[in-house]
Each structure stands twice: as C-alpha cells, then as structure tokens.
PDB file of C-alpha atoms in Angstrom:
ATOM      1  CA  MET E 122       1.484   5.335  19.352  1.00  0.00           C
ATOM      2  CA  THR E 123       0.270   8.926  19.529  1.00  0.00           C
ATOM      3  CA  SER E 124      -2.590   9.522  17.088  1.00  0.00           C
ATOM      4  CA  ALA E 125      -4.415  12.467  15.565  1.00  0.00           C
ATOM      5  CA  LEU E 126      -7.704  12.778  13.711  1.00  0.00           C
ATOM      6  CA  PHE E 127      -7.904  15.448  11.006  1.00  0.00           C
ATOM      7  CA  VAL E 128     -11.409  16.643  10.128  1.00  0.00           C
ATOM      8  CA  VAL E 129     -11.119  18.187   6.668  1.00  0.00           C
ATOM      9  CA  SER E 130     -13.565  20.042   4.433  1.00  0.00           C
ATOM     10  CA  GLU E 131     -15.006  18.641   1.232  1.00  0.00           C
ATOM     11  CA  GLU E 132     -15.970  22.181   0.209  1.00  0.00           C
ATOM     12  CA  GLY E 133     -12.455  23.609   0.117  1.00  0.00           C
ATOM     13  CA  TYR E 134      -9.631  23.240   2.662  1.00  0.00           C
ATOM     14  CA  TRP E 135      -6.616  25.568   2.734  1.00  0.00           C
ATOM     15  CA  ALA E 136      -3.591  23.475   1.759  1.00  0.00           C
ATOM     16  CA  GLU E 137      -1.033  24.929   4.184  1.00  0.00           C
ATOM     17  CA  GLU E 138      -3.395  24.729   7.157  1.00  0.00           C
ATOM     18  CA  CYS E 139      -3.971  21.014   6.697  1.00  0.00           C
ATOM     19  CA  ILE E 140      -0.767  19.720   5.159  1.00  0.00           C
ATOM     20  CA  GLU E 141       1.735  21.578   7.358  1.00  0.00           C
ATOM     21  CA  PRO E 142       0.331  20.148  10.635  1.00  0.00           C
ATOM     22  CA  LEU E 143      -0.322  16.749   9.039  1.00  0.00           C
ATOM     23  CA  THR E 144       3.207  16.254   7.711  1.00  0.00           C
ATOM     24  CA  THR E 145       4.775  17.774  10.825  1.00  0.00           C
ATOM     25  CA  LEU E 146       2.946  15.356  13.102  1.00  0.00           C
ATOM     26  CA  GLU E 147       3.717  12.392  10.862  1.00  0.00           C
ATOM     27  CA  SER E 148       7.408  13.318  10.811  1.00  0.00           C
ATOM     28  CA  GLU E 149       7.379  12.973  14.601  1.00  0.00           C
ATOM     29  CA  GLY E 150       5.760   9.543  14.506  1.00  0.00           C
ATOM     30  CA  VAL E 151       2.145  10.579  15.078  1.00  0.00           C
ATOM     31  CA  ASP E 152      -0.369   8.279  13.383  1.00  0.00           C
ATOM     32  CA  VAL E 153      -2.827  10.378  11.345  1.00  0.00           C
ATOM     33  CA  THR E 154      -6.372   9.537  10.314  1.00  0.00           C
ATOM     34  CA  VAL E 155      -8.442  11.819   8.076  1.00  0.00           C
ATOM     35  CA  ALA E 156     -12.223  12.189   8.219  1.00  0.00           C
ATOM     36  CA  THR E 157     -14.608  14.268   6.127  1.00  0.00           C
ATOM     37  CA  PRO E 158     -18.345  14.932   6.493  1.00  0.00           C
ATOM     38  CA  SER E 159     -19.437  12.262   4.013  1.00  0.00           C
ATOM     39  CA  GLY E 160     -16.278  10.185   3.730  1.00  0.00           C
ATOM     40  CA  SER E 161     -15.474  11.556   0.270  1.00  0.00           C
ATOM     41  CA  PRO E 162     -11.929  12.866  -0.283  1.00  0.00           C
ATOM     42  CA  PRO E 163     -11.463  16.459   0.890  1.00  0.00           C
ATOM     43  CA  VAL E 164     -11.190  19.135  -1.771  1.00  0.00           C
ATOM     44  CA  VAL E 165      -8.312  21.602  -1.709  1.00  0.00           C
ATOM     45  CA  ASP E 166      -9.060  25.282  -2.296  1.00  0.00           C
ATOM     46  CA  GLU E 167      -7.116  26.022  -5.468  1.00  0.00           C
ATOM     47  CA  ARG E 168      -6.488  29.558  -4.261  1.00  0.00           C
ATOM     48  CA  SER E 169      -4.246  28.071  -1.591  1.00  0.00           C
ATOM     49  CA  LEU E 170      -2.093  26.547  -4.324  1.00  0.00           C
ATOM     50  CA  ASP E 171      -1.387  29.861  -5.982  1.00  0.00           C
ATOM     51  CA  PRO E 172       2.395  30.368  -5.789  1.00  0.00           C
ATOM     52  CA  GLU E 173       1.976  33.822  -4.290  1.00  0.00           C
ATOM     53  CA  ALA E 174      -0.275  32.495  -1.535  1.00  0.00           C
ATOM     54  CA  ALA E 175       1.684  29.307  -0.898  1.00  0.00           C
ATOM     55  CA  GLY E 176       5.216  30.694  -0.978  1.00  0.00           C
ATOM     56  CA  GLY E 177       6.490  29.795  -4.427  1.00  0.00           C
ATOM     57  CA  GLU E 178       6.262  27.113  -7.094  1.00  0.00           C
ATOM     58  CA  GLU E 179       8.369  24.611  -5.152  1.00  0.00           C
ATOM     59  CA  ARG E 180       6.101  24.811  -2.136  1.00  0.00           C
ATOM     60  CA  VAL E 181       3.028  24.483  -4.359  1.00  0.00           C
ATOM     61  CA  ALA E 182       4.467  21.290  -5.818  1.00  0.00           C
ATOM     62  CA  GLU E 183       5.046  19.890  -2.318  1.00  0.00           C
ATOM     63  CA  LEU E 184       1.522  20.718  -1.198  1.00  0.00           C
ATOM     64  CA  ARG E 185      -0.089  19.335  -4.340  1.00  0.00           C
ATOM     65  CA  GLU E 186       1.904  16.109  -4.044  1.00  0.00           C
ATOM     66  CA  VAL E 187       0.525  15.521  -0.557  1.00  0.00           C
ATOM     67  CA  ASP E 188      -3.015  16.494  -1.579  1.00  0.00           C
ATOM     68  CA  GLU E 189      -2.988  14.101  -4.508  1.00  0.00           C
ATOM     69  CA  GLY E 190      -0.964  11.239  -3.054  1.00  0.00           C
ATOM     70  CA  HIS E 191      -1.428  11.045   0.710  1.00  0.00           C
ATOM     71  CA  PRO E 192      -3.291   7.793   1.439  1.00  0.00           C
ATOM     72  CA  GLU E 193      -5.351   9.163   4.327  1.00  0.00           C
ATOM     73  CA  LEU E 194      -6.383  12.334   2.500  1.00  0.00           C
ATOM     74  CA  ASN E 195      -7.515  10.254  -0.447  1.00  0.00           C
ATOM     75  CA  HIS E 196      -9.321   7.582   1.601  1.00  0.00           C
ATOM     76  CA  PRO E 197     -10.919   9.402   4.542  1.00  0.00           C
ATOM     77  CA  GLU E 198     -13.406   8.090   7.067  1.00  0.00           C
ATOM     78  CA  PRO E 199     -16.922   9.549   7.398  1.00  0.00           C
ATOM     79  CA  ILE E 200     -17.081  11.864  10.423  1.00  0.00           C
ATOM     80  CA  ALA E 201     -20.020   9.938  11.883  1.00  0.00           C
ATOM     81  CA  THR E 202     -17.959   6.744  12.157  1.00  0.00           C
ATOM     82  CA  VAL E 203     -15.055   8.084  14.258  1.00  0.00           C
ATOM     83  CA  GLU E 204     -14.856   9.069  17.925  1.00  0.00           C
ATOM     84  CA  ALA E 205     -12.514  11.533  19.595  1.00  0.00           C
ATOM     85  CA  ASP E 206     -11.599   9.189  22.422  1.00  0.00           C
ATOM     86  CA  GLY E 207      -9.786   7.017  19.897  1.00  0.00           C
ATOM     87  CA  TYR E 208      -7.243   9.796  19.303  1.00  0.00           C
ATOM     88  CA  ASP E 209      -4.868  11.967  21.294  1.00  0.00           C
ATOM     89  CA  ALA E 210      -5.707  15.032  19.199  1.00  0.00           C
ATOM     90  CA  VAL E 211      -8.430  16.287  16.880  1.00  0.00           C
ATOM     91  CA  VAL E 212      -7.330  18.794  14.229  1.00  0.00           C
ATOM     92  CA  LEU E 213      -9.683  20.996  12.200  1.00  0.00           C
ATOM     93  CA  PRO E 214      -7.822  22.745   9.360  1.00  0.00           C
ATOM     94  CA  GLY E 215      -9.362  25.861   7.885  1.00  0.00           C
ATOM     95  CA  GLY E 216     -10.341  27.143   4.490  1.00  0.00           C
ATOM     96  CA  HIS E 217     -13.524  28.935   3.459  1.00  0.00           C
ATOM     97  CA  GLY E 218     -15.069  25.547   2.675  1.00  0.00           C
ATOM     98  CA  THR E 219     -15.410  24.759   6.372  1.00  0.00           C
ATOM     99  CA  VAL E 220     -18.159  27.361   6.789  1.00  0.00           C
ATOM    100  CA  TRP E 221     -20.453  25.204   4.631  1.00  0.00           C
ATOM    101  CA  ASP E 222     -19.695  21.718   5.918  1.00  0.00           C
ATOM    102  CA  VAL E 223     -17.407  21.006   8.896  1.00  0.00           C
ATOM    103  CA  ASN E 224     -18.507  23.960  11.008  1.00  0.00           C
ATOM    104  CA  GLN E 225     -22.174  23.046  10.524  1.00  0.00           C
ATOM    105  CA  ASP E 226     -21.759  19.296  11.078  1.00  0.00           C
ATOM    106  CA  ARG E 227     -23.103  18.006  14.396  1.00  0.00           C
ATOM    107  CA  HIS E 228     -20.681  15.085  14.370  1.00  0.00           C
ATOM    108  CA  ALA E 229     -17.739  17.460  13.917  1.00  0.00           C
ATOM    109  CA  ARG E 230     -19.005  19.581  16.802  1.00  0.00           C
ATOM    110  CA  GLN E 231     -19.289  16.494  19.009  1.00  0.00           C
ATOM    111  CA  LEU E 232     -15.756  15.444  18.105  1.00  0.00           C
ATOM    112  CA  LEU E 233     -14.542  18.865  19.194  1.00  0.00           C
ATOM    113  CA  LEU E 234     -16.500  18.730  22.447  1.00  0.00           C
ATOM    114  CA  ASP E 235     -15.155  15.282  23.254  1.00  0.00           C
ATOM    115  CA  ALA E 236     -11.585  16.242  22.370  1.00  0.00           C
ATOM    116  CA  VAL E 237     -11.449  19.075  24.905  1.00  0.00           C
ATOM    117  CA  ALA E 238     -13.388  17.248  27.625  1.00  0.00           C
ATOM    118  CA  GLY E 239     -11.429  15.772  30.526  1.00  0.00           C
ATOM    119  CA  ASP E 240      -7.646  15.582  30.673  1.00  0.00           C
ATOM    120  CA  ASP E 241      -6.709  13.214  27.863  1.00  0.00           C
ATOM    121  CA  GLY E 242      -7.399  14.978  24.557  1.00  0.00           C
ATOM    122  CA  VAL E 243      -6.496  18.190  22.805  1.00  0.00           C
ATOM    123  CA  ALA E 244      -7.932  20.004  19.782  1.00  0.00           C
ATOM    124  CA  LEU E 245      -6.304  22.296  17.221  1.00  0.00           C
ATOM    125  CA  VAL E 246      -8.673  24.497  15.206  1.00  0.00           C
ATOM    126  CA  VAL E 247      -7.287  26.692  12.435  1.00  0.00           C
ATOM    127  CA  CYS E 248      -8.490  29.806  10.597  1.00  0.00           C
ATOM    128  CA  HIS E 249     -12.060  29.541   9.218  1.00  0.00           C
ATOM    129  CA  ALA E 250     -12.601  26.246  11.048  1.00  0.00           C
ATOM    130  CA  VAL E 251     -12.545  28.323  14.246  1.00  0.00           C
ATOM    131  CA  GLY E 252     -16.078  29.285  13.202  1.00  0.00           C
ATOM    132  CA  ILE E 253     -17.241  25.909  14.545  1.00  0.00           C
ATOM    133  CA  LEU E 254     -16.787  27.373  18.025  1.00  0.00           C
ATOM    134  CA  GLY E 255     -19.681  29.702  17.334  1.00  0.00           C
ATOM    135  CA  PHE E 256     -22.015  26.713  17.020  1.00  0.00           C
ATOM    136  CA  THR E 257     -20.608  24.173  19.489  1.00  0.00           C
ATOM    137  CA  ARG E 258     -22.391  23.912  22.821  1.00  0.00           C
ATOM    138  CA  GLU E 259     -22.157  21.788  25.938  1.00  0.00           C
ATOM    139  CA  ALA E 260     -25.094  19.574  26.907  1.00  0.00           C
ATOM    140  CA  ASP E 261     -26.563  22.376  29.033  1.00  0.00           C
ATOM    141  CA  GLY E 262     -26.443  24.823  26.134  1.00  0.00           C
ATOM    142  CA  THR E 263     -23.329  26.718  27.247  1.00  0.00           C
ATOM    143  CA  PRO E 264     -21.106  27.602  24.271  1.00  0.00           C
ATOM    144  CA  LEU E 265     -17.878  25.613  24.395  1.00  0.00           C
ATOM    145  CA  VAL E 266     -15.914  28.779  23.710  1.00  0.00           C
ATOM    146  CA  GLU E 267     -17.599  30.974  26.337  1.00  0.00           C
ATOM    147  CA  GLY E 268     -14.886  32.698  28.367  1.00  0.00           C
ATOM    148  CA  ARG E 269     -12.049  31.029  26.439  1.00  0.00           C
ATOM    149  CA  SER E 270      -9.187  32.863  24.771  1.00  0.00           C
ATOM    150  CA  VAL E 271      -9.058  32.173  21.044  1.00  0.00           C
ATOM    151  CA  THR E 272      -7.669  33.425  17.775  1.00  0.00           C
ATOM    152  CA  GLY E 273      -8.912  32.788  14.246  1.00  0.00           C
ATOM    153  CA  PHE E 274      -9.594  34.323  10.856  1.00  0.00           C
ATOM    154  CA  PRO E 275     -10.309  38.014  11.565  1.00  0.00           C
ATOM    155  CA  ASN E 276     -12.928  40.305  10.107  1.00  0.00           C
ATOM    156  CA  ALA E 277     -10.144  42.662   9.056  1.00  0.00           C
ATOM    157  CA  TRP E 278      -8.922  40.018   6.616  1.00  0.00           C
ATOM    158  CA  GLU E 279     -12.353  38.824   5.517  1.00  0.00           C
ATOM    159  CA  GLU E 280     -13.394  42.272   4.354  1.00  0.00           C
ATOM    160  CA  ASP E 281     -10.481  42.256   1.900  1.00  0.00           C
ATOM    161  CA  ILE E 282     -11.746  39.030   0.308  1.00  0.00           C
ATOM    162  CA  VAL E 283     -15.523  39.269  -0.007  1.00  0.00           C
ATOM    163  CA  ASP E 284     -17.396  41.977  -1.872  1.00  0.00           C
ATOM    164  CA  GLU E 285     -19.996  44.295  -0.322  1.00  0.00           C
ATOM    165  CA  ASP E 286     -22.575  41.493  -0.513  1.00  0.00           C
ATOM    166  CA  ASP E 287     -20.276  38.949   1.207  1.00  0.00           C
ATOM    167  CA  VAL E 288     -19.678  37.090  -2.046  1.00  0.00           C
ATOM    168  CA  LEU E 289     -16.333  35.344  -2.464  1.00  0.00           C
ATOM    169  CA  PRO E 290     -14.247  35.542  -5.647  1.00  0.00           C
ATOM    170  CA  ASP E 291     -15.532  32.090  -6.647  1.00  0.00           C
ATOM    171  CA  GLY E 292     -19.136  33.353  -6.537  1.00  0.00           C
ATOM    172  CA  ARG E 293     -20.222  31.695  -3.288  1.00  0.00           C
ATOM    173  CA  LYS E 294     -22.028  33.758  -0.663  1.00  0.00           C
ATOM    174  CA  LEU E 295     -20.283  33.669   2.704  1.00  0.00           C
ATOM    175  CA  PRO E 296     -23.034  32.801   5.232  1.00  0.00           C
ATOM    176  CA  TYR E 297     -21.242  34.231   8.285  1.00  0.00           C
ATOM    177  CA  TRP E 298     -17.966  35.758   9.418  1.00  0.00           C
ATOM    178  CA  VAL E 299     -15.890  33.672  11.810  1.00  0.00           C
ATOM    179  CA  GLU E 300     -14.933  36.438  14.219  1.00  0.00           C
ATOM    180  CA  ASP E 301     -18.525  37.652  14.558  1.00  0.00           C
ATOM    181  CA  GLU E 302     -19.948  34.222  15.395  1.00  0.00           C
ATOM    182  CA  VAL E 303     -17.232  33.275  17.845  1.00  0.00           C
ATOM    183  CA  VAL E 304     -17.406  36.601  19.690  1.00  0.00           C
ATOM    184  CA  LEU E 305     -21.207  36.272  19.917  1.00  0.00           C
ATOM    185  CA  ALA E 306     -20.667  32.865  21.548  1.00  0.00           C
ATOM    186  CA  GLY E 307     -18.716  34.561  24.329  1.00  0.00           C
ATOM    187  CA  ALA E 308     -15.088  34.062  23.335  1.00  0.00           C
ATOM    188  CA  ASP E 309     -12.221  36.314  24.315  1.00  0.00           C
ATOM    189  CA  TRP E 310     -11.025  37.004  20.773  1.00  0.00           C
ATOM    190  CA  ASP E 311      -7.615  38.326  19.796  1.00  0.00           C
ATOM    191  CA  ALA E 312      -6.272  37.731  16.295  1.00  0.00           C
ATOM    192  CA  GLU E 313      -3.033  39.579  17.175  1.00  0.00           C
ATOM    193  CA  LEU E 314      -3.117  41.507  13.927  1.00  0.00           C
ATOM    194  CA  ASP E 315       0.218  43.181  14.642  1.00  0.00           C
ATOM    195  CA  ALA E 316       1.986  39.819  15.033  1.00  0.00           C
ATOM    196  CA  ASP E 317       3.367  37.654  12.235  1.00  0.00           C
ATOM    197  CA  THR E 318       1.650  34.588  13.653  1.00  0.00           C
ATOM    198  CA  SER E 319      -1.113  33.978  16.166  1.00  0.00           C
ATOM    199  CA  VAL E 320      -1.620  30.739  18.098  1.00  0.00           C
ATOM    200  CA  THR E 321      -3.600  30.652  21.356  1.00  0.00           C
ATOM    201  CA  VAL E 322      -3.728  27.873  23.916  1.00  0.00           C
ATOM    202  CA  ASP E 323      -6.598  27.767  26.406  1.00  0.00           C
ATOM    203  CA  GLY E 324      -6.668  24.480  28.262  1.00  0.00           C
ATOM    204  CA  ASP E 325      -7.094  21.654  25.754  1.00  0.00           C
ATOM    205  CA  LEU E 326      -8.138  24.046  22.977  1.00  0.00           C
ATOM    206  CA  ILE E 327      -5.538  25.423  20.552  1.00  0.00           C
ATOM    207  CA  THR E 328      -6.596  27.930  17.909  1.00  0.00           C
ATOM    208  CA  ALA E 329      -4.561  29.437  15.080  1.00  0.00           C
ATOM    209  CA  ARG E 330      -5.249  32.549  13.015  1.00  0.00           C
ATOM    210  CA  GLY E 331      -4.509  31.488   9.435  1.00  0.00           C
ATOM    211  CA  PRO E 332      -2.082  29.933   6.922  1.00  0.00           C
ATOM    212  CA  GLY E 333       0.953  31.809   8.202  1.00  0.00           C
ATOM    213  CA  SER E 334       0.385  30.383  11.673  1.00  0.00           C
ATOM    214  CA  SER E 335       0.224  26.753  10.514  1.00  0.00           C
ATOM    215  CA  ALA E 336       3.821  25.863  11.388  1.00  0.00           C
ATOM    216  CA  ASP E 337       3.563  27.446  14.839  1.00  0.00           C
ATOM    217  CA  ALA E 338       0.247  25.699  15.370  1.00  0.00           C
ATOM    218  CA  ALA E 339       1.771  22.320  14.517  1.00  0.00           C
ATOM    219  CA  ALA E 340       4.707  22.931  16.868  1.00  0.00           C
ATOM    220  CA  THR E 341       2.336  24.009  19.639  1.00  0.00           C
ATOM    221  CA  LEU E 342       0.221  20.898  19.181  1.00  0.00           C
ATOM    222  CA  LEU E 343       3.303  18.700  19.411  1.00  0.00           C
ATOM    223  CA  ASP E 344       4.287  20.461  22.634  1.00  0.00           C
ATOM    224  CA  GLU E 345       0.826  19.852  24.080  1.00  0.00           C
ATOM    225  CA  LEU E 346       0.921  16.197  23.072  1.00  0.00           C
TER     226      LEU E 346
END
C-alpha cells in the first residue's frame, strides 16, 4: 500500500493545507501517518477556520470535523520516532506555526532530506512550511534547495499580515520571512503571483504557494506517486 507521512505543526497548522491533501490521498487509498515535533496533537490555526478564509460555513464544518475526529491527527507520532524510508511521500503542510517548530526541527529537516534522496521518495512542502528549505542542508553543508525551483508563501502576502515590527495579529513576532530565507539558501523562487495557484515540481521536491494551491498540490503529489 502506498503511504504518506504528514509532519504537522503543534504551533498552528493551516487547515486547508493539511486536510485537503490528507483527505485526497486517503480517498485514493494512500495510508496516512501523522507526526508532530513532540507527538502531541497538532493545533489548527483558528484563522484558517474563518468562513471567509476557508470558503464558507459548510467547508469550515468539514475541516473542523477532520481536525477534531481524524484518528491520525489526534494520535500522532513524535517526529524523532519515524523515518522517511518507511513512506512513499513526506508532506509538510503550512501555517505560520511551522516557523516556530517544524521548520526548526532537525528531525523534520532530516525527514525532508531523506524523502528527496535517491529515486524512491517524494516530498510535498506547502506555504510557510517551505521555510524549512532555508535551514535544510546536505551532509557537506550544501543547502538542499540550492539551484532548485520552488514556490511558497511570498513576501508580498506576508507584508499584508504582519505589522511594521513583524508581529502577527495574534501577538507573536514572526522570526523570519519564508521567501527571504529560501532565496538566501540559493533557491530559484517564483510564487507566480499572477496565477490563481502555484505548485512547482523539481525532481522529488514539490512545493505549493498557499491554501488556494492545496488541491492542486494534492493532485500533483498523487501524479508523482
């Protein structure tokens, strides 16, 4: 059976970016496992369950039902106890929360490295989780993303969310901007701001811009699998 490992934030994951790929893969018979940094259940960013952000009250109800009732989301594995070679795909959903935990977790970075190594695995990284590429390096120190084509959460969107001191509406200080860190690591960045969705495939690495690209990202991952 084809399998996928979802690495999800405990600090705030974006509902659409996790649940759309998760339910899409499961509907096609993919076996899904969820892991978080400590093994505690991931925490959904309540802003992603605002009807205006999610696409209406009915969609919010669907997303909340999965968040509250999905067995894997509610009983995740600790990141340190899972290995990429046990799965056909590793998926890192986004959400601002990833900048504080998943993107800074050495075990998450190793999972990503292992998923794109060789010919057997594939990784999907979405939105703010793309920031992990700014900190993930090969054994010789070369950034994983150096010379790769990627998309992700753009500065042009971030500046509409944080204030002049990089503070989010919930009061947390954003420690870095995804686009800045990934570009500094040598990526060929294009968020395709004029397009409705943005999903980029470079070898075994798939990146997606944000919530609106979640469905395309899930379809692309299925194609790659």
